[in-house]
Amino acid sequence: MVFAKRSTKDLIIGKTPFFAVLAGLTLLPLLGVGGYWLDVLTKVNLFLLVTLAIDLYSGTTYYLNLGVSFTFGFAGYALALLNIYYGIPIEYSIFLAVPISVFFSLVILLPSLRIRGVYFAILSLLIPIVFIGIVTAQPFSLYLGGEGGLRYKQLFLDFARSLPPGIRLTFLQYSYYYISLVAAVIGYLIAYKIGFSEFGFMLRAVGQDEELAESVGINTLKVKVIGYLISSMYVSVAGALYASMRSPVTVDLVVPANTLVPPLTSAIVGGLGTIIGPAIANYMLLLTYESLWGLIGRWRVIVYMLLLITIVVIKPQGLVFRIYLDLKKRLRGVLLE
Amino acid sequence: MSEILKCEEITKRFGGLTALNKVSFNVVKGEIFGIIGPNGSGKTTLLNVITGLLKPDGGRIMLDGTDITKLEPHKRVKLGIARMFQGMRVFPYLPVYLNVELVARAVYNNARLARAKTSWALTMSGLLPEAAELPIKLTPYKLRMLEFARILVSNPKIALLDEPFAGLESSEAESMIDLIKKFNSLGITFIIIEHRLRYLMKIANRVMVLNQGVKIAEGKPEEVVKNPQVIEVYFGGETRK
Ligand SMILES: Nc1ncnc2c1ncn2[C@@H]1O[C@H](COP(=O)(O)OP(=O)(O)O)[C@@H](O)[C@H]1O
Ligand SMILES: [Mg+2]
């Protein structure tokens, strides 16, 4: 009726960047990218899930869920505990850790779903801090590993040991990388579907005027809870996979500066609620951050902080998304000529 | 006469201020019921209580025989209450059609029906050409029409309009009146708040007058404006045309 269907040509052009990036990421290891950079890319792939989680929930509803780092770390700890105390192999622990982490995230944050703005932010920021306190304090530290963390046999380690010594590490790196890539691609496609579905628009309605949304018949509490569940699921998958690929898990995973600030920055700079913008920003910003390591070593933390402060000052919200749209328009111009 | 909405002794306090003091009134199926009163007399608060955005401190609300006093706002929409807010209120970053379609989806739980109803409501309110635009691009009148489309799409039993003529040119207000009349004749009951009497006199079957949270009069418009107490509080003693 009202809206013209997009032409096939349009659709192909629309998907070109996606397939180009996907092809690039798939072929990288075959082109000789390995070692350190493959590890970095694995991490960035998994962080994409966190960036998307923030974009799907906070980017649409404007409820700032800073408890993301709690969920990320909690999933890691759940995975380790299941493996260590219940002897469940890591492969299966991943699947069990996700619902456990989602459940706890929901129970802990549910009361706060009615609180908006700065109070919600403070509350959700407190949770990881409390968690860190618990993990490092007696007597819990005896079971939770304290500062040193929890050690366990990471994913595929037994199998890798059956391989010739020369290719063990490479095998682990490649398999972790492709697992993270598959998770990232599936996560992206689903996030895109949800973000622009009717449910995604309901999340946006809540963000734009919650009282109005409720007044026109939208069950805002239900929408928020489901949105929060989906978001926690993304973060939990990321946290569990991340932990499964590196032992030990430590409280580092819960520290907001490590697992909240980078994806949150990507979501904001990328363009809240646009899905694609934050996804691109995720790769750009995190890879930039890692490159700084090689260039300036430990100084990168300071440079990164300066970058963040600049971002806060000049507020380039949605910068990446705007550049992306512009480039796409040009690409279309070139292809349609 | 069958009542579609019964409000019994509604009381609402904000701290020390009693915004509504035991306000009771009935709205009859099919009528246009006006609520007038000076600024701050509690009109909007009354609508907030009826739609559920505010919980009353006392009293009971019955919609078509069902007690809805404790029901959440979104459930009241499904039972047939729709509302237009004071000032324009829409989702600013969702296109016009989605502003309407989300309401339809919430009410009907059926994508096909919701889409059909959306087209129909947009057509009725003359917004089809702007369906894909963002509301920022609309004129005040078109924004009001968007709110009207939102009301129509939910197929309400009763629609509550809070100062629907505010900010409109008189010709636009006339078209709004025509629309209200049209859908009133098609079965929607209306409550209309207006603090200027001119438009209300033309369409309301009955009006209720609020002053400082208290109902001071109720009746036919032409009778109410002659009520000495109404003249006193509403016109500050001097009669206006
Ligand atoms: N949420 C609120 N909190 C505190 N006071 C309020 C609130 N809403 C309305 N009021 C007060 O209640 C009184 C009635 O307001 P309102 O219902 O908006 O009046 P009207 O719509 O008739 O102009 C006013 O004195 C107003 O300041
Ligand atoms: Mg008012």
Coordinates of C-alpha atoms and ligand atoms in Angstrom, one line a residue:
Chain A
M1 CA 0.0 0.0 0.0
V2 CA 1.8 3.0 1.3
F3 CA 5.4 2.0 0.8
A4 CA 7.2 1.1 -2.3
K5 CA 8.9 -2.3 -2.2
R6 CA 12.7 -2.0 -2.5
S7 CA 14.0 -3.1 -5.9
T8 CA 16.2 -6.2 -6.2
K9 CA 19.1 -4.0 -7.3
D10 CA 18.6 -1.9 -4.2
L11 CA 18.7 -4.9 -2.0
I12 CA 21.8 -6.3 -3.5
I13 CA 23.6 -2.9 -3.0
G14 CA 22.2 -2.8 0.5
K15 CA 23.8 -6.1 1.3
T16 CA 27.1 -5.5 -0.5
P17 CA 29.0 -4.0 2.5
F18 CA 27.8 -6.9 4.7
F19 CA 29.0 -9.6 2.3
A20 CA 32.3 -7.7 1.7
V21 CA 33.0 -7.5 5.4
L22 CA 31.9 -11.1 5.9
A23 CA 34.1 -12.4 3.1
G24 CA 37.0 -10.3 4.5
L25 CA 36.7 -11.7 8.0
T26 CA 36.3 -15.3 6.7
L27 CA 39.4 -15.1 4.5
L28 CA 41.7 -13.2 6.9
P29 CA 43.3 -16.3 8.5
L30 CA 43.8 -17.8 5.1
L31 CA 45.6 -14.6 4.0
G32 CA 48.1 -15.2 6.7
V33 CA 46.6 -13.2 9.6
G34 CA 47.4 -15.2 12.6
G35 CA 48.9 -15.1 16.1
Y36 CA 48.2 -12.0 18.1
W37 CA 45.9 -10.3 15.5
L38 CA 43.7 -13.4 15.2
D39 CA 43.3 -13.4 19.0
V40 CA 42.4 -9.8 18.8
L41 CA 39.8 -10.4 16.1
T42 CA 38.3 -13.2 18.0
K43 CA 37.8 -10.9 21.0
V44 CA 36.4 -8.1 18.7
N45 CA 33.9 -10.6 17.2
L46 CA 32.7 -11.5 20.6
F47 CA 32.5 -7.9 21.7
L48 CA 30.3 -7.3 18.7
L49 CA 27.6 -9.3 20.6
V50 CA 28.0 -7.0 23.5
T51 CA 27.8 -3.9 21.4
L52 CA 24.7 -5.2 19.7
A53 CA 23.2 -6.1 23.1
I54 CA 23.7 -2.5 24.2
D55 CA 22.3 -1.1 20.9
L56 CA 19.3 -3.4 20.9
Y57 CA 18.2 -2.5 24.5
S58 CA 19.8 0.8 25.6
G59 CA 20.0 2.1 22.0
T60 CA 16.3 1.9 21.6
T61 CA 14.8 2.3 25.0
Y62 CA 17.4 4.7 26.4
Y63 CA 17.5 2.7 29.6
L64 CA 21.2 2.7 30.2
N65 CA 22.0 -0.9 31.4
L66 CA 25.5 -0.5 32.8
G67 CA 25.2 -3.9 34.4
V68 CA 26.3 -5.4 31.1
S69 CA 29.8 -6.1 32.4
F70 CA 28.2 -8.0 35.3
T71 CA 26.3 -10.2 33.0
F72 CA 29.4 -10.7 30.8
G73 CA 31.6 -11.7 33.8
F74 CA 28.8 -13.7 35.5
A75 CA 28.4 -15.9 32.4
G76 CA 32.2 -16.5 32.5
Y77 CA 32.1 -17.5 36.2
A78 CA 29.1 -19.7 35.7
L79 CA 30.9 -21.5 32.9
A80 CA 34.0 -22.0 35.1
L81 CA 32.0 -23.1 38.2
L82 CA 30.0 -25.6 36.2
N83 CA 33.2 -27.1 34.8
I84 CA 35.2 -27.1 38.0
Y85 CA 32.6 -28.1 40.6
Y86 CA 30.2 -30.2 38.5
G87 CA 32.7 -31.6 36.1
I88 CA 30.6 -30.5 33.1
P89 CA 32.8 -30.3 30.0
I90 CA 33.3 -26.7 28.7
E91 CA 31.4 -27.4 25.5
Y92 CA 28.3 -28.1 27.5
S93 CA 29.0 -25.5 30.1
I94 CA 28.7 -22.8 27.5
F95 CA 25.1 -23.7 26.9
L96 CA 24.3 -24.0 30.5
A97 CA 26.0 -20.9 31.6
V98 CA 24.0 -18.7 29.3
P99 CA 20.5 -19.3 30.8
I100 CA 22.0 -19.2 34.3
S101 CA 23.5 -15.8 33.6
V102 CA 20.4 -14.5 31.9
F103 CA 18.3 -15.6 34.9
F104 CA 20.5 -13.9 37.4
S105 CA 20.8 -10.8 35.4
L106 CA 17.1 -10.6 35.2
V107 CA 16.4 -11.3 38.9
I108 CA 19.0 -8.7 40.0
L109 CA 18.0 -6.0 37.6
L110 CA 14.2 -6.6 37.4
P111 CA 13.4 -4.2 40.2
S112 CA 15.3 -1.5 38.4
L113 CA 13.3 -1.7 35.2
R114 CA 10.9 0.9 36.6
I115 CA 13.7 3.3 37.4
R116 CA 14.8 5.5 34.6
G117 CA 17.8 7.6 33.7
V118 CA 20.6 8.3 36.1
Y119 CA 19.3 6.2 39.0
F120 CA 19.1 3.1 36.8
A121 CA 22.6 3.9 35.6
I122 CA 24.0 4.1 39.1
L123 CA 22.2 1.0 40.2
S124 CA 23.4 -1.0 37.3
L125 CA 26.9 0.2 37.7
L126 CA 26.9 -0.8 41.4
I127 CA 26.1 -4.4 40.6
P128 CA 29.5 -5.3 39.1
I129 CA 31.2 -3.5 41.9
V130 CA 29.3 -5.6 44.5
F131 CA 30.1 -8.7 42.5
I132 CA 33.8 -7.9 42.5
G133 CA 33.6 -7.4 46.2
I134 CA 32.0 -10.8 46.7
V135 CA 34.5 -12.7 44.5
T136 CA 37.5 -11.2 46.2
A137 CA 36.2 -11.4 49.8
Q138 CA 36.6 -14.3 52.3
P139 CA 35.0 -16.9 52.4
F140 CA 33.7 -16.6 48.8
S141 CA 37.1 -16.0 47.4
L142 CA 38.0 -19.6 48.4
Y143 CA 35.4 -20.9 46.0
L144 CA 35.5 -18.2 43.4
G145 CA 39.2 -17.9 43.0
G146 CA 39.7 -14.5 44.5
E147 CA 42.0 -12.2 42.6
G148 CA 43.8 -15.0 40.8
G149 CA 40.6 -16.2 39.2
L150 CA 39.4 -19.7 38.4
R151 CA 41.4 -22.1 36.2
Y152 CA 39.9 -24.8 34.0
K153 CA 40.7 -26.6 30.8
Q154 CA 39.6 -24.3 28.0
L155 CA 37.6 -25.3 24.9
F156 CA 39.1 -28.0 22.7
L157 CA 42.2 -28.3 24.8
D158 CA 42.1 -32.1 25.2
F159 CA 41.6 -32.5 21.4
A160 CA 44.5 -30.1 20.7
R161 CA 46.8 -32.1 22.9
S162 CA 46.2 -35.1 20.6
L163 CA 47.6 -33.1 17.7
P164 CA 51.3 -32.7 16.8
P165 CA 52.8 -30.0 19.0
G166 CA 53.6 -27.7 16.1
I167 CA 50.0 -27.1 15.2
R168 CA 48.3 -27.2 18.6
L169 CA 48.2 -23.5 19.2
T170 CA 47.3 -22.6 15.6
F171 CA 44.4 -25.1 15.8
L172 CA 43.1 -23.5 18.9
Q173 CA 43.4 -20.0 17.5
Y174 CA 41.7 -20.8 14.2
S175 CA 38.9 -22.7 15.8
Y176 CA 38.2 -20.0 18.4
Y177 CA 38.3 -17.4 15.6
Y178 CA 35.8 -19.2 13.5
I179 CA 33.5 -19.9 16.4
S180 CA 33.6 -16.2 17.3
L181 CA 32.9 -15.3 13.7
V182 CA 29.9 -17.6 13.4
A183 CA 28.5 -16.2 16.7
A184 CA 29.1 -12.6 15.4
V185 CA 27.4 -13.2 12.1
I186 CA 24.4 -15.0 13.5
G187 CA 24.2 -12.4 16.3
Y188 CA 24.3 -9.5 13.8
L189 CA 21.6 -11.0 11.5
I190 CA 19.3 -11.7 14.4
A191 CA 19.9 -8.3 16.0
Y192 CA 19.1 -6.6 12.6
K193 CA 15.9 -8.6 12.3
I194 CA 14.8 -7.8 15.9
G195 CA 15.9 -4.2 15.7
F196 CA 13.7 -3.4 12.8
S197 CA 10.8 -5.7 13.6
E198 CA 7.6 -4.6 15.2
F199 CA 9.0 -5.5 18.5
G200 CA 12.1 -3.3 17.8
F201 CA 9.8 -0.4 17.1
M202 CA 8.0 -1.0 20.3
L203 CA 11.3 -0.7 22.1
R204 CA 11.9 2.5 20.3
A205 CA 8.4 3.8 21.3
V206 CA 9.3 3.1 24.9
G207 CA 12.5 5.1 24.5
Q208 CA 10.8 8.0 22.8
D209 CA 7.9 8.4 25.2
E210 CA 7.2 5.6 27.6
E211 CA 4.1 7.2 29.1
L212 CA 2.6 7.6 25.6
A213 CA 3.5 4.1 24.7
E214 CA 1.7 2.7 27.7
S215 CA -1.3 5.0 27.0
V216 CA -1.7 3.8 23.4
G217 CA -1.9 0.2 24.5
I218 CA 1.7 -1.1 24.5
N219 CA 2.6 -3.2 27.5
T220 CA 5.7 -1.3 28.3
L221 CA 6.9 -3.5 31.2
K222 CA 6.7 -6.6 29.0
V223 CA 8.5 -4.9 26.2
K224 CA 11.3 -3.8 28.5
V225 CA 11.6 -7.2 30.1
I226 CA 11.8 -9.1 26.8
G227 CA 14.2 -6.5 25.4
Y228 CA 16.4 -6.9 28.5
L229 CA 16.2 -10.7 28.2
I230 CA 17.4 -10.6 24.6
S231 CA 20.1 -8.2 25.5
S232 CA 21.3 -10.3 28.5
M233 CA 21.3 -13.4 26.3
Y234 CA 23.6 -11.7 23.8
V235 CA 26.0 -10.6 26.6
S236 CA 25.9 -14.0 28.2
V237 CA 26.7 -15.8 25.0
A238 CA 29.6 -13.4 24.5
G239 CA 30.8 -13.8 28.1
A240 CA 30.6 -17.6 28.1
L241 CA 32.3 -18.0 24.8
Y242 CA 35.0 -15.5 25.7
A243 CA 35.7 -17.4 29.0
S244 CA 35.6 -20.7 27.3
M245 CA 38.6 -19.6 25.1
R246 CA 40.8 -18.3 27.9
S247 CA 41.4 -19.7 31.3
P248 CA 41.4 -18.4 34.0
V249 CA 38.3 -16.2 34.5
T250 CA 39.0 -13.3 36.7
V251 CA 37.2 -10.2 38.0
D252 CA 38.7 -8.4 35.0
L253 CA 35.7 -9.7 33.0
V254 CA 33.3 -7.8 35.3
V255 CA 35.2 -4.5 35.4
P256 CA 33.1 -2.0 33.5
A257 CA 36.2 -0.3 32.0
N258 CA 37.0 -3.6 30.3
T259 CA 33.7 -5.1 29.2
L260 CA 31.3 -2.2 29.3
V261 CA 33.0 1.0 28.2
P262 CA 34.4 -0.2 24.8
P263 CA 31.1 -1.6 23.5
L264 CA 29.1 1.2 24.9
T265 CA 31.4 3.7 23.1
S266 CA 30.9 1.7 19.9
A267 CA 27.1 1.8 20.3
I268 CA 27.1 5.6 20.9
V269 CA 29.6 6.6 18.2
G270 CA 28.1 4.1 15.8
G271 CA 24.6 5.5 16.1
L272 CA 22.2 4.3 18.8
G273 CA 19.4 2.0 17.5
T274 CA 20.9 1.7 14.0
I275 CA 22.5 -1.8 14.6
I276 CA 24.8 -1.4 11.6
G277 CA 26.5 1.7 12.8
P278 CA 27.5 0.2 16.2
A279 CA 28.6 -3.0 14.4
I280 CA 31.0 -1.1 12.2
A281 CA 32.2 1.1 15.1
N282 CA 32.8 -2.0 17.1
Y283 CA 35.4 -3.2 14.6
M284 CA 36.9 0.3 13.9
L285 CA 37.3 1.4 17.5
L286 CA 38.5 -1.9 19.0
L287 CA 41.0 -2.6 16.2
T288 CA 42.3 1.0 16.6
Y289 CA 42.7 0.4 20.3
E290 CA 44.7 -2.7 19.7
S291 CA 46.9 -1.1 17.0
L292 CA 47.8 1.6 19.6
W293 CA 49.4 -1.2 21.6
G294 CA 52.0 -1.8 19.0
L295 CA 52.6 1.9 18.4
I296 CA 52.8 3.3 21.8
G297 CA 52.5 0.4 24.3
R298 CA 51.1 1.2 27.7
W299 CA 50.5 4.8 26.7
R300 CA 47.5 3.6 24.7
V301 CA 45.3 3.6 27.8
I302 CA 45.9 7.3 28.1
V303 CA 45.4 7.9 24.4
Y304 CA 42.2 5.9 24.5
M305 CA 40.9 7.8 27.5
L306 CA 41.7 11.1 25.6
L307 CA 39.8 9.7 22.7
L308 CA 36.8 8.9 24.9
I309 CA 36.9 12.3 26.5
T310 CA 37.0 13.9 23.0
I311 CA 34.0 11.7 22.1
V312 CA 32.1 12.9 25.2
V313 CA 32.9 16.5 24.4
I314 CA 32.2 16.6 20.6
K315 CA 29.3 14.1 20.9
P316 CA 29.7 12.4 17.5
Q317 CA 26.6 10.3 18.1
G318 CA 25.8 8.2 15.1
L319 CA 28.9 9.5 13.3
V320 CA 29.8 6.1 11.9
F321 CA 26.2 5.4 10.8
R322 CA 26.0 8.8 8.9
I323 CA 29.3 8.1 7.2
Y324 CA 28.1 4.6 6.3
L325 CA 24.9 6.0 4.7
D326 CA 26.9 8.5 2.8
L327 CA 29.3 5.9 1.4
K328 CA 26.4 3.7 0.5
K329 CA 24.7 6.4 -1.4
R330 CA 27.9 7.0 -3.4
L331 CA 28.3 3.3 -4.0
R332 CA 24.8 3.2 -5.3
G333 CA 25.6 6.2 -7.6
V334 CA 28.6 4.3 -9.0
L335 CA 26.9 1.0 -9.4
L336 CA 23.7 2.4 -11.0
E337 CA 25.4 4.5 -13.6
Chain B
M1 CA -29.9 5.6 29.1
S2 CA -26.9 3.4 29.4
E3 CA -23.7 4.7 30.9
I4 CA -20.5 3.9 29.2
L5 CA -18.3 5.5 31.9
K6 CA -19.1 6.0 35.5
C7 CA -16.7 7.9 37.8
E8 CA -17.6 7.7 41.4
E9 CA -16.1 10.1 44.0
I10 CA -12.7 10.3 42.3
T11 CA -10.1 11.9 44.6
K12 CA -6.5 12.6 43.7
R13 CA -4.0 14.4 45.8
F14 CA -0.5 15.6 45.0
G15 CA 1.1 16.1 48.4
G16 CA -0.9 18.8 50.1
L17 CA -2.8 19.7 47.0
T18 CA -6.2 18.1 46.3
A19 CA -6.3 18.1 42.5
L20 CA -9.6 16.2 42.4
N21 CA -12.1 16.1 45.3
K22 CA -14.8 13.4 45.2
V23 CA -15.6 14.1 41.5
S24 CA -18.5 12.0 40.3
F25 CA -20.1 11.9 36.9
N26 CA -21.5 9.6 34.3
V27 CA -21.0 9.6 30.5
V28 CA -23.8 8.2 28.5
K29 CA -23.2 6.0 25.5
G30 CA -23.1 8.0 22.3
E31 CA -22.9 11.5 23.7
I32 CA -20.2 14.2 23.6
F33 CA -19.4 15.1 27.1
G34 CA -17.5 18.4 27.7
I35 CA -15.4 19.2 30.7
I36 CA -14.6 22.8 31.3
G37 CA -12.8 24.7 34.0
P38 CA -10.0 27.3 34.5
N39 CA -6.4 26.3 34.2
G40 CA -5.3 24.1 37.0
S41 CA -8.8 23.0 37.9
G42 CA -8.0 19.3 37.5
K43 CA -9.2 18.4 34.0
T44 CA -6.0 16.8 32.8
T45 CA -5.6 15.0 36.1
L46 CA -9.1 13.6 35.7
L47 CA -8.2 12.2 32.3
N48 CA -4.9 10.7 33.7
V49 CA -6.9 8.9 36.4
I50 CA -9.4 7.6 33.8
T51 CA -6.7 6.3 31.5
G52 CA -4.7 4.9 34.4
L53 CA -1.5 7.0 34.2
L54 CA -2.4 8.2 37.7
K55 CA -3.8 6.1 40.5
P56 CA -6.6 7.8 42.4
D57 CA -6.5 8.2 46.1
G58 CA -10.1 7.3 46.3
G59 CA -13.1 6.5 44.2
R60 CA -14.0 4.0 41.4
I61 CA -14.1 4.0 37.7
M62 CA -16.5 1.8 35.7
L63 CA -16.2 1.3 32.0
D64 CA -19.2 -0.3 30.4
G65 CA -20.0 -2.2 33.6
T66 CA -16.4 -3.3 34.4
D67 CA -14.4 -1.9 37.3
I68 CA -11.2 -0.6 35.8
T69 CA -9.9 1.4 38.7
K70 CA -6.9 -0.8 39.2
L71 CA -6.2 -1.8 35.6
E72 CA -2.9 -0.9 33.9
P73 CA -3.2 1.8 31.2
H74 CA -2.4 -0.4 28.3
K75 CA -5.2 -2.8 29.2
R76 CA -7.7 0.0 29.3
V77 CA -6.9 0.8 25.7
K78 CA -7.9 -2.8 24.8
L79 CA -11.1 -2.3 26.7
G80 CA -11.9 0.7 24.6
I81 CA -10.4 3.9 26.1
A82 CA -8.4 6.1 23.7
R83 CA -6.9 9.4 24.4
M84 CA -5.5 12.6 22.8
F85 CA -3.0 14.4 25.0
Q86 CA -2.9 18.1 25.8
G87 CA -0.2 19.5 23.5
M88 CA 0.9 17.3 20.6
R89 CA 2.2 14.0 21.7
V90 CA 3.6 11.4 19.2
F91 CA 6.6 9.2 18.8
P92 CA 8.9 11.8 17.1
Y93 CA 11.4 9.4 15.5
L94 CA 8.9 6.8 14.2
P95 CA 7.3 7.4 10.8
V96 CA 3.6 8.4 10.8
Y97 CA 2.3 5.0 9.8
L98 CA 4.2 3.3 12.6
N99 CA 2.8 5.8 15.2
V100 CA -0.5 4.4 14.2
E101 CA 0.3 0.8 13.4
L102 CA 2.0 0.1 16.7
V103 CA -1.3 1.0 18.4
A104 CA -3.2 -1.3 16.1
R105 CA -0.8 -4.2 16.8
A106 CA -1.2 -3.7 20.5
V107 CA -4.9 -3.8 20.2
Y108 CA -5.5 -6.5 17.6
N109 CA -2.7 -9.0 18.0
N110 CA -3.1 -9.7 14.3
A111 CA -0.6 -8.2 11.8
R112 CA -2.9 -8.3 8.8
L113 CA -5.9 -6.7 10.5
A114 CA -3.6 -4.2 12.2
R115 CA -2.2 -3.1 8.8
A116 CA -5.7 -2.8 7.3
K117 CA -6.9 -0.8 10.2
T118 CA -3.9 1.4 9.9
S119 CA -4.5 2.2 6.3
W120 CA -8.1 2.9 7.1
A121 CA -7.3 5.3 10.0
L122 CA -4.7 7.1 8.0
T123 CA -7.1 7.6 5.1
M124 CA -9.9 8.8 7.4
S125 CA -7.6 11.5 8.9
G126 CA -6.1 12.5 5.6
L127 CA -2.6 11.4 6.4
L128 CA -2.0 8.8 3.7
P129 CA 0.3 11.0 1.7
E130 CA 2.5 11.6 4.8
A131 CA 2.5 8.0 6.0
A132 CA 6.2 7.5 5.5
E133 CA 7.3 10.9 6.9
L134 CA 8.5 11.6 10.4
P135 CA 6.0 13.5 12.5
I136 CA 8.5 16.5 12.7
K137 CA 7.5 17.3 9.2
L138 CA 3.8 17.6 10.0
T139 CA 2.0 20.9 10.7
P140 CA 0.2 21.2 14.0
Y141 CA -3.1 20.4 12.4
K142 CA -1.6 17.2 10.7
L143 CA -0.1 16.3 14.1
R144 CA -3.6 16.5 15.6
M145 CA -4.8 14.3 12.8
L146 CA -2.2 11.8 13.6
E147 CA -3.4 11.7 17.1
F148 CA -6.9 11.3 15.8
A149 CA -5.8 8.4 13.5
R150 CA -4.3 6.8 16.6
I151 CA -7.6 7.0 18.4
L152 CA -9.6 5.7 15.4
V153 CA -7.3 2.7 14.8
S154 CA -7.9 1.3 18.3
N155 CA -11.7 1.2 17.7
P156 CA -12.5 2.8 21.0
K157 CA -15.8 2.9 22.9
I158 CA -14.8 6.3 24.4
A159 CA -12.3 8.8 23.3
L160 CA -10.8 11.4 25.7
L161 CA -9.6 14.6 24.0
D162 CA -7.6 17.0 26.0
E163 CA -7.9 20.5 24.5
P164 CA -8.0 19.2 20.9
F165 CA -8.5 22.7 19.4
A166 CA -5.6 24.3 21.0
G167 CA -3.1 25.8 18.5
L168 CA -5.4 25.3 15.5
E169 CA -6.7 27.9 13.1
S170 CA -10.4 28.3 13.2
S171 CA -10.9 26.6 9.9
E172 CA -8.8 23.7 11.1
A173 CA -10.8 23.6 14.4
E174 CA -14.0 23.4 12.3
S175 CA -12.7 20.3 10.4
M176 CA -11.8 18.7 13.7
I177 CA -15.3 19.4 14.9
D178 CA -16.7 17.7 11.7
L179 CA -14.5 14.7 12.3
I180 CA -15.6 14.4 15.9
K181 CA -19.2 14.7 14.9
K182 CA -18.8 12.1 12.1
F183 CA -17.2 9.5 14.4
N184 CA -19.6 10.3 17.2
S185 CA -22.5 9.5 14.8
L186 CA -20.7 6.2 14.0
G187 CA -20.7 5.2 17.6
I188 CA -17.7 6.6 19.5
T189 CA -18.5 8.4 22.7
F190 CA -16.3 11.5 23.4
I191 CA -15.1 13.4 26.4
I192 CA -13.7 16.7 25.4
I193 CA -11.8 19.1 27.6
E194 CA -11.6 22.7 26.5
H195 CA -11.1 25.8 28.6
R196 CA -12.4 28.0 25.9
L197 CA -16.1 27.5 25.6
R198 CA -16.7 28.5 22.0
Y199 CA -16.1 25.2 20.3
L200 CA -17.5 23.1 23.0
M201 CA -20.8 24.9 23.0
K202 CA -21.2 23.7 19.4
I203 CA -20.8 20.0 19.9
A204 CA -21.2 19.0 23.5
N205 CA -24.5 17.4 24.6
R206 CA -23.6 18.0 28.2
V207 CA -20.8 19.7 30.1
M208 CA -19.4 19.4 33.5
V209 CA -17.6 22.3 35.2
L210 CA -14.6 21.8 37.5
N211 CA -13.1 24.4 39.8
Q212 CA -10.1 23.6 42.0
G213 CA -10.8 19.9 41.8
V214 CA -14.5 20.2 42.7
K215 CA -17.4 19.7 40.3
I216 CA -19.5 22.8 40.5
A217 CA -22.0 22.3 37.8
E218 CA -23.3 19.8 35.2
G219 CA -25.9 20.0 32.5
K220 CA -26.7 21.2 29.0
P221 CA -24.1 23.8 27.8
E222 CA -26.6 26.6 27.4
E223 CA -27.9 26.0 31.0
V224 CA -24.4 25.7 32.5
V225 CA -23.2 29.0 31.2
K226 CA -26.1 30.7 32.9
N227 CA -25.2 29.1 36.3
P228 CA -24.2 32.0 38.6
Q229 CA -21.5 30.0 40.3
V230 CA -20.0 29.0 36.9
I231 CA -20.0 32.7 35.8
E232 CA -18.4 33.7 39.0
V233 CA -15.4 31.2 39.0
Y234 CA -15.1 30.7 35.3
F235 CA -15.5 34.2 33.9
G236 CA -14.3 35.9 37.0
G237 CA -17.6 37.6 37.3
E238 CA -17.8 39.1 33.8
T239 CA -19.6 37.3 31.0
R240 CA -17.8 36.7 27.7
K241 CA -19.4 35.7 24.4
Ligands
LIG1 N1 2.0 15.1 38.4 C1 1.7 16.2 39.2 N2 2.3 16.4 40.4 C2 2.0 17.5 41.2 N3 1.0 18.3 40.9 C3 0.3 18.1 39.8 C4 0.6 17.1 38.9 N4 -0.3 17.1 37.8 C5 -1.1 18.2 38.1 N5 -0.8 18.8 39.2 C6 -1.5 19.9 39.8 O1 -2.8 19.6 39.9 C7 -3.6 20.7 39.6 C8 -4.5 20.4 38.4 O2 -3.7 20.3 37.2 P1 -4.4 19.8 35.8 O3 -5.2 18.6 36.0 O4 -3.2 19.7 34.9 O5 -5.3 21.1 35.5 P2 -6.0 21.4 34.1 O6 -5.8 20.4 33.1 O7 -7.4 21.6 34.5 O8 -5.4 22.7 33.7 C9 -2.7 21.9 39.2 O9 -2.6 22.7 40.4 C10 -1.4 21.2 38.9 O10 -0.3 22.0 39.3
MG2 MG -4.9 20.4 31.3

